[in-house]
Amino acid sequence: MIDEKGILFILSGPSGVGKGTVRKELFNRANDLAYSISMTTREKRSGEKEGIDYFFKTNEEFENMVEAGQLLEYARFVNNYYGTPRKYVEDTLASGKDVFLEIEVQGAMQVKENFPEGVFIFLFPPSLEELKNRIVDRGTESEDLVFERLKEARNEIHMMDAYDYVVVNDDVNSAVTKIQSIIQSEHCRRERIASQYKQLLKEE
Ligand code: 5GP
């Protein structure tokens, strides 16, 4: 078999929809994905670890990385920067491994410009009421921030049209199982594997 490039999977969706929880459960299950750890300027939450949850950066450090073209995408979200390291993603894909990003929607749209062949999965909230409860229940945000995040979430839902798949997050386990099925199906797509089969036929 010819060496194949990895596939880039992008999980995105509105604030508070549960992207982080779904991503963690996906990585609790056995998989062959490489998770791209993001850079952020936001404060570390309790229990979070440098280099595991995020690479925590100052504003200046982050802006220098943007300037140097080191980020594949970045976005300002609720007064902080978040971004994806370009080199890690490109090198990992080139080595044949799939890469998984969990990012907000503005960033996902930038990735789409650079990697239209990526697989874009939109995590959809069961309802707006549920979304609000989740943002409030998280308890890490002030009232103003909850309002901000909810406003963003409403705008973000409209961006669903740009995605390949939509998964409703009414239950974490079933959402993760659906994402695993998407990953498996994408590996079976004819256009991804046709060249390998043609090569095989040539070798006969
Ligand atoms: P949180 O502060 O709750 O960890 O994340 C806030 C939002 O930023 C979430 O929607 C999360 O998916 C998103 N996010 C995390 N890393 C990145 C990144 O590298 N780029 C972008 N654009 N968004 C990110």
CSV table of C-alpha atoms and ligand atoms in Angstrom, one decimal:
chain,number,residue,atom,x,y,z
A,1,MET,CA,0.0,0.0,0.0
A,2,ILE,CA,1.1,3.5,-0.8
A,3,ASP,CA,1.6,5.8,2.2
A,4,GLU,CA,-1.5,7.8,2.7
A,5,LYS,CA,-1.8,11.3,4.2
A,6,GLY,CA,-3.8,11.5,7.4
A,7,ILE,CA,-7.3,13.0,7.4
A,8,LEU,CA,-8.0,16.3,9.2
A,9,PHE,CA,-11.2,16.2,11.3
A,10,ILE,CA,-12.6,19.4,12.6
A,11,LEU,CA,-15.2,19.3,15.4
A,12,SER,CA,-16.9,22.6,15.9
A,13,GLY,CA,-20.2,24.1,16.9
A,14,PRO,CA,-21.6,26.8,19.2
A,15,SER,CA,-20.2,27.8,22.5
A,16,GLY,CA,-21.5,25.6,25.3
A,17,VAL,CA,-22.7,22.8,23.0
A,18,GLY,CA,-20.3,20.3,24.7
A,19,LYS,CA,-17.5,20.1,22.2
A,20,GLY,CA,-14.9,19.7,25.0
A,21,THR,CA,-16.8,16.9,26.7
A,22,VAL,CA,-17.4,15.1,23.4
A,23,ARG,CA,-13.8,15.4,22.4
A,24,LYS,CA,-12.6,14.1,25.8
A,25,GLU,CA,-14.9,11.1,25.6
A,26,LEU,CA,-13.7,10.4,22.0
A,27,PHE,CA,-10.1,10.3,23.3
A,28,ASN,CA,-11.1,8.2,26.3
A,29,ARG,CA,-12.0,5.5,23.8
A,30,ALA,CA,-9.3,3.8,21.8
A,31,ASN,CA,-8.6,5.7,18.6
A,32,ASP,CA,-5.8,6.4,16.1
A,33,LEU,CA,-6.3,10.2,16.1
A,34,ALA,CA,-3.8,12.8,17.1
A,35,TYR,CA,-5.4,15.6,19.1
A,36,SER,CA,-4.0,19.0,18.2
A,37,ILE,CA,-3.5,21.0,21.5
A,38,SER,CA,-4.4,24.6,21.0
A,39,MET,CA,-2.7,27.8,22.1
A,40,THR,CA,-4.7,30.2,24.2
A,41,THR,CA,-4.3,33.5,26.1
A,42,ARG,CA,-7.1,32.7,28.5
A,43,GLU,CA,-6.6,32.0,32.2
A,44,LYS,CA,-5.9,28.4,33.1
A,45,ARG,CA,-9.0,26.9,34.8
A,46,SER,CA,-8.5,24.7,37.9
A,47,GLY,CA,-7.4,21.2,37.0
A,48,GLU,CA,-6.1,22.3,33.5
A,49,LYS,CA,-2.5,21.5,32.6
A,50,GLU,CA,-0.1,23.2,30.4
A,51,GLY,CA,0.6,21.1,27.2
A,52,ILE,CA,-2.4,18.8,27.9
A,53,ASP,CA,-5.4,21.0,27.8
A,54,TYR,CA,-3.8,24.0,26.1
A,55,PHE,CA,-0.5,25.7,25.6
A,56,PHE,CA,-1.1,28.9,27.7
A,57,LYS,CA,0.5,32.0,26.2
A,58,THR,CA,0.6,35.7,26.9
A,59,ASN,CA,-1.0,38.1,24.4
A,60,GLU,CA,2.5,39.1,23.2
A,61,GLU,CA,3.6,35.5,22.7
A,62,PHE,CA,0.4,34.7,20.8
A,63,GLU,CA,0.6,37.8,18.6
A,64,ASN,CA,4.2,36.9,17.7
A,65,MET,CA,3.1,33.5,16.6
A,66,VAL,CA,0.4,35.0,14.4
A,67,GLU,CA,3.0,37.3,12.9
A,68,ALA,CA,5.4,34.5,12.2
A,69,GLY,CA,2.6,32.5,10.4
A,70,GLN,CA,2.9,29.7,13.0
A,71,LEU,CA,-0.9,29.3,13.4
A,72,LEU,CA,-3.1,27.4,11.0
A,73,GLU,CA,-6.0,29.4,12.2
A,74,TYR,CA,-6.8,31.6,15.1
A,75,ALA,CA,-9.8,33.5,16.5
A,76,ARG,CA,-10.6,35.9,19.2
A,77,PHE,CA,-13.3,34.4,21.3
A,78,VAL,CA,-14.8,36.2,24.4
A,79,ASN,CA,-11.7,38.5,24.8
A,80,ASN,CA,-9.1,35.8,24.4
A,81,TYR,CA,-7.1,34.4,21.5
A,82,TYR,CA,-7.3,30.7,20.6
A,83,GLY,CA,-5.2,29.1,17.8
A,84,THR,CA,-4.0,25.9,16.2
A,85,PRO,CA,-0.3,25.2,15.7
A,86,ARG,CA,0.4,24.8,12.0
A,87,LYS,CA,3.5,22.7,12.1
A,88,TYR,CA,2.1,20.0,14.4
A,89,VAL,CA,-1.0,19.6,12.1
A,90,GLU,CA,1.0,19.6,8.8
A,91,ASP,CA,3.7,17.2,10.1
A,92,THR,CA,1.3,14.8,11.7
A,93,LEU,CA,-0.9,14.6,8.6
A,94,ALA,CA,2.2,14.1,6.4
A,95,SER,CA,3.2,11.2,8.7
A,96,GLY,CA,-0.1,9.5,7.8
A,97,LYS,CA,-1.9,10.0,11.1
A,98,ASP,CA,-5.3,11.6,11.3
A,99,VAL,CA,-5.5,14.9,13.2
A,100,PHE,CA,-8.5,16.0,15.3
A,101,LEU,CA,-9.2,19.7,16.0
A,102,GLU,CA,-11.8,20.9,18.5
A,103,ILE,CA,-12.3,24.6,17.8
A,104,GLU,CA,-14.9,27.4,17.6
A,105,VAL,CA,-16.6,28.3,14.3
A,106,GLN,CA,-14.6,31.3,13.1
A,107,GLY,CA,-11.4,29.2,13.3
A,108,ALA,CA,-13.1,26.3,11.6
A,109,MET,CA,-14.0,28.5,8.6
A,110,GLN,CA,-10.3,29.5,8.3
A,111,VAL,CA,-9.3,25.9,8.3
A,112,LYS,CA,-11.8,25.3,5.5
A,113,GLU,CA,-10.0,27.8,3.4
A,114,ASN,CA,-6.6,26.2,3.9
A,115,PHE,CA,-7.8,22.5,4.1
A,116,PRO,CA,-11.0,22.2,2.0
A,117,GLU,CA,-10.4,18.4,2.0
A,118,GLY,CA,-10.8,18.3,5.8
A,119,VAL,CA,-13.9,16.7,7.3
A,120,PHE,CA,-16.0,19.3,9.1
A,121,ILE,CA,-18.4,18.1,11.8
A,122,PHE,CA,-20.9,20.5,13.4
A,123,LEU,CA,-22.0,19.6,17.0
A,124,PHE,CA,-25.6,20.7,17.3
A,125,PRO,CA,-27.3,21.6,20.6
A,126,PRO,CA,-30.5,19.6,21.5
A,127,SER,CA,-32.1,23.1,22.1
A,128,LEU,CA,-31.2,26.7,22.9
A,129,GLU,CA,-32.6,26.3,26.4
A,130,GLU,CA,-30.3,23.4,27.0
A,131,LEU,CA,-27.4,25.3,25.7
A,132,LYS,CA,-28.1,28.2,28.1
A,133,ASN,CA,-28.3,25.7,31.0
A,134,ARG,CA,-25.0,24.2,30.1
A,135,ILE,CA,-23.2,27.6,29.9
A,136,VAL,CA,-24.7,28.6,33.2
A,137,ASP,CA,-24.0,25.3,34.9
A,138,ARG,CA,-20.4,25.4,33.9
A,139,GLY,CA,-20.2,28.1,36.6
A,140,THR,CA,-16.9,29.4,35.4
A,141,GLU,CA,-18.3,32.5,33.8
A,142,SER,CA,-19.7,35.7,35.1
A,143,GLU,CA,-23.2,36.7,34.1
A,144,ASP,CA,-21.9,39.1,31.4
A,145,LEU,CA,-19.8,36.3,29.9
A,146,VAL,CA,-22.7,33.9,29.9
A,147,PHE,CA,-24.7,36.5,28.0
A,148,GLU,CA,-21.8,37.0,25.6
A,149,ARG,CA,-21.4,33.3,25.0
A,150,LEU,CA,-25.1,32.7,24.4
A,151,LYS,CA,-25.2,35.6,21.9
A,152,GLU,CA,-22.2,34.1,20.1
A,153,ALA,CA,-23.9,30.7,20.1
A,154,ARG,CA,-27.0,32.0,18.3
A,155,ASN,CA,-24.9,33.5,15.6
A,156,GLU,CA,-22.7,30.3,15.3
A,157,ILE,CA,-25.7,28.0,14.7
A,158,HIS,CA,-26.2,29.8,11.4
A,159,MET,CA,-22.8,28.6,10.2
A,160,MET,CA,-23.9,25.0,10.1
A,161,ASP,CA,-24.3,25.2,6.3
A,162,ALA,CA,-20.6,25.1,5.7
A,163,TYR,CA,-20.1,21.7,7.4
A,164,ASP,CA,-20.1,18.1,6.0
A,165,TYR,CA,-21.8,16.4,9.0
A,166,VAL,CA,-24.1,17.5,11.8
A,167,VAL,CA,-24.2,15.5,15.1
A,168,VAL,CA,-26.8,16.4,17.8
A,169,ASN,CA,-25.3,16.3,21.2
A,170,ASP,CA,-28.3,15.1,23.1
A,171,ASP,CA,-26.2,12.3,24.7
A,172,VAL,CA,-22.4,12.4,24.9
A,173,ASN,CA,-22.0,8.6,24.3
A,174,SER,CA,-24.2,8.5,21.2
A,175,ALA,CA,-22.6,11.7,19.8
A,176,VAL,CA,-19.1,10.1,20.2
A,177,THR,CA,-20.3,6.9,18.6
A,178,LYS,CA,-21.6,8.9,15.6
A,179,ILE,CA,-18.3,10.8,15.3
A,180,GLN,CA,-16.4,7.4,15.3
A,181,SER,CA,-18.7,6.2,12.5
A,182,ILE,CA,-18.0,9.4,10.5
A,183,ILE,CA,-14.2,8.8,10.9
A,184,GLN,CA,-14.5,5.2,9.8
A,185,SER,CA,-16.7,6.1,6.8
A,186,GLU,CA,-14.3,8.8,5.7
A,187,HIS,CA,-11.5,6.2,5.5
A,188,CYS,CA,-13.6,4.1,3.1
A,189,ARG,CA,-14.3,7.0,0.7
A,190,ARG,CA,-13.5,5.9,-2.8
A,191,GLU,CA,-11.7,9.1,-3.7
A,192,ARG,CA,-9.3,8.7,-0.8
A,193,ILE,CA,-8.4,5.1,-1.5
A,194,ALA,CA,-8.8,4.8,-5.3
A,195,SER,CA,-5.1,5.6,-6.0
A,196,GLN,CA,-4.0,2.8,-3.7
A,197,TYR,CA,-6.2,0.2,-5.5
A,198,LYS,CA,-5.0,1.4,-8.9
A,199,GLN,CA,-1.4,1.0,-7.7
A,200,LEU,CA,-2.2,-2.5,-6.5
A,201,LEU,CA,-3.6,-3.4,-9.9
A,202,LYS,CA,-0.4,-2.1,-11.5
A,203,GLU,CA,1.7,-4.3,-9.3
A,204,GLU,CA,-0.1,-7.5,-10.4
B,1,5GP,P1,-12.7,27.2,26.4
B,1,5GP,O1,-12.2,28.6,26.9
B,1,5GP,O2,-14.0,26.9,27.0
B,1,5GP,O3,-11.7,26.1,26.6
B,1,5GP,O4,-12.8,27.3,24.8
B,1,5GP,C1,-13.6,28.3,24.2
B,1,5GP,C2,-13.8,28.0,22.8
B,1,5GP,O5,-12.6,28.0,22.1
B,1,5GP,C3,-14.4,26.6,22.6
B,1,5GP,O6,-15.5,26.7,21.6
B,1,5GP,C4,-13.2,25.8,22.0
B,1,5GP,O7,-13.7,24.8,21.0
B,1,5GP,C5,-12.5,26.9,21.2
B,1,5GP,N1,-11.1,26.6,20.9
B,1,5GP,C6,-10.3,25.9,21.6
B,1,5GP,N2,-9.1,25.8,20.9
B,1,5GP,C7,-9.2,26.6,19.8
B,1,5GP,C8,-8.4,26.9,18.7
B,1,5GP,O8,-7.2,26.5,18.6
B,1,5GP,N3,-8.9,27.7,17.7
B,1,5GP,C9,-10.1,28.2,17.8
B,1,5GP,N4,-10.5,28.9,16.7
B,1,5GP,N5,-11.0,27.9,18.8
B,1,5GP,C10,-10.5,27.1,19.8
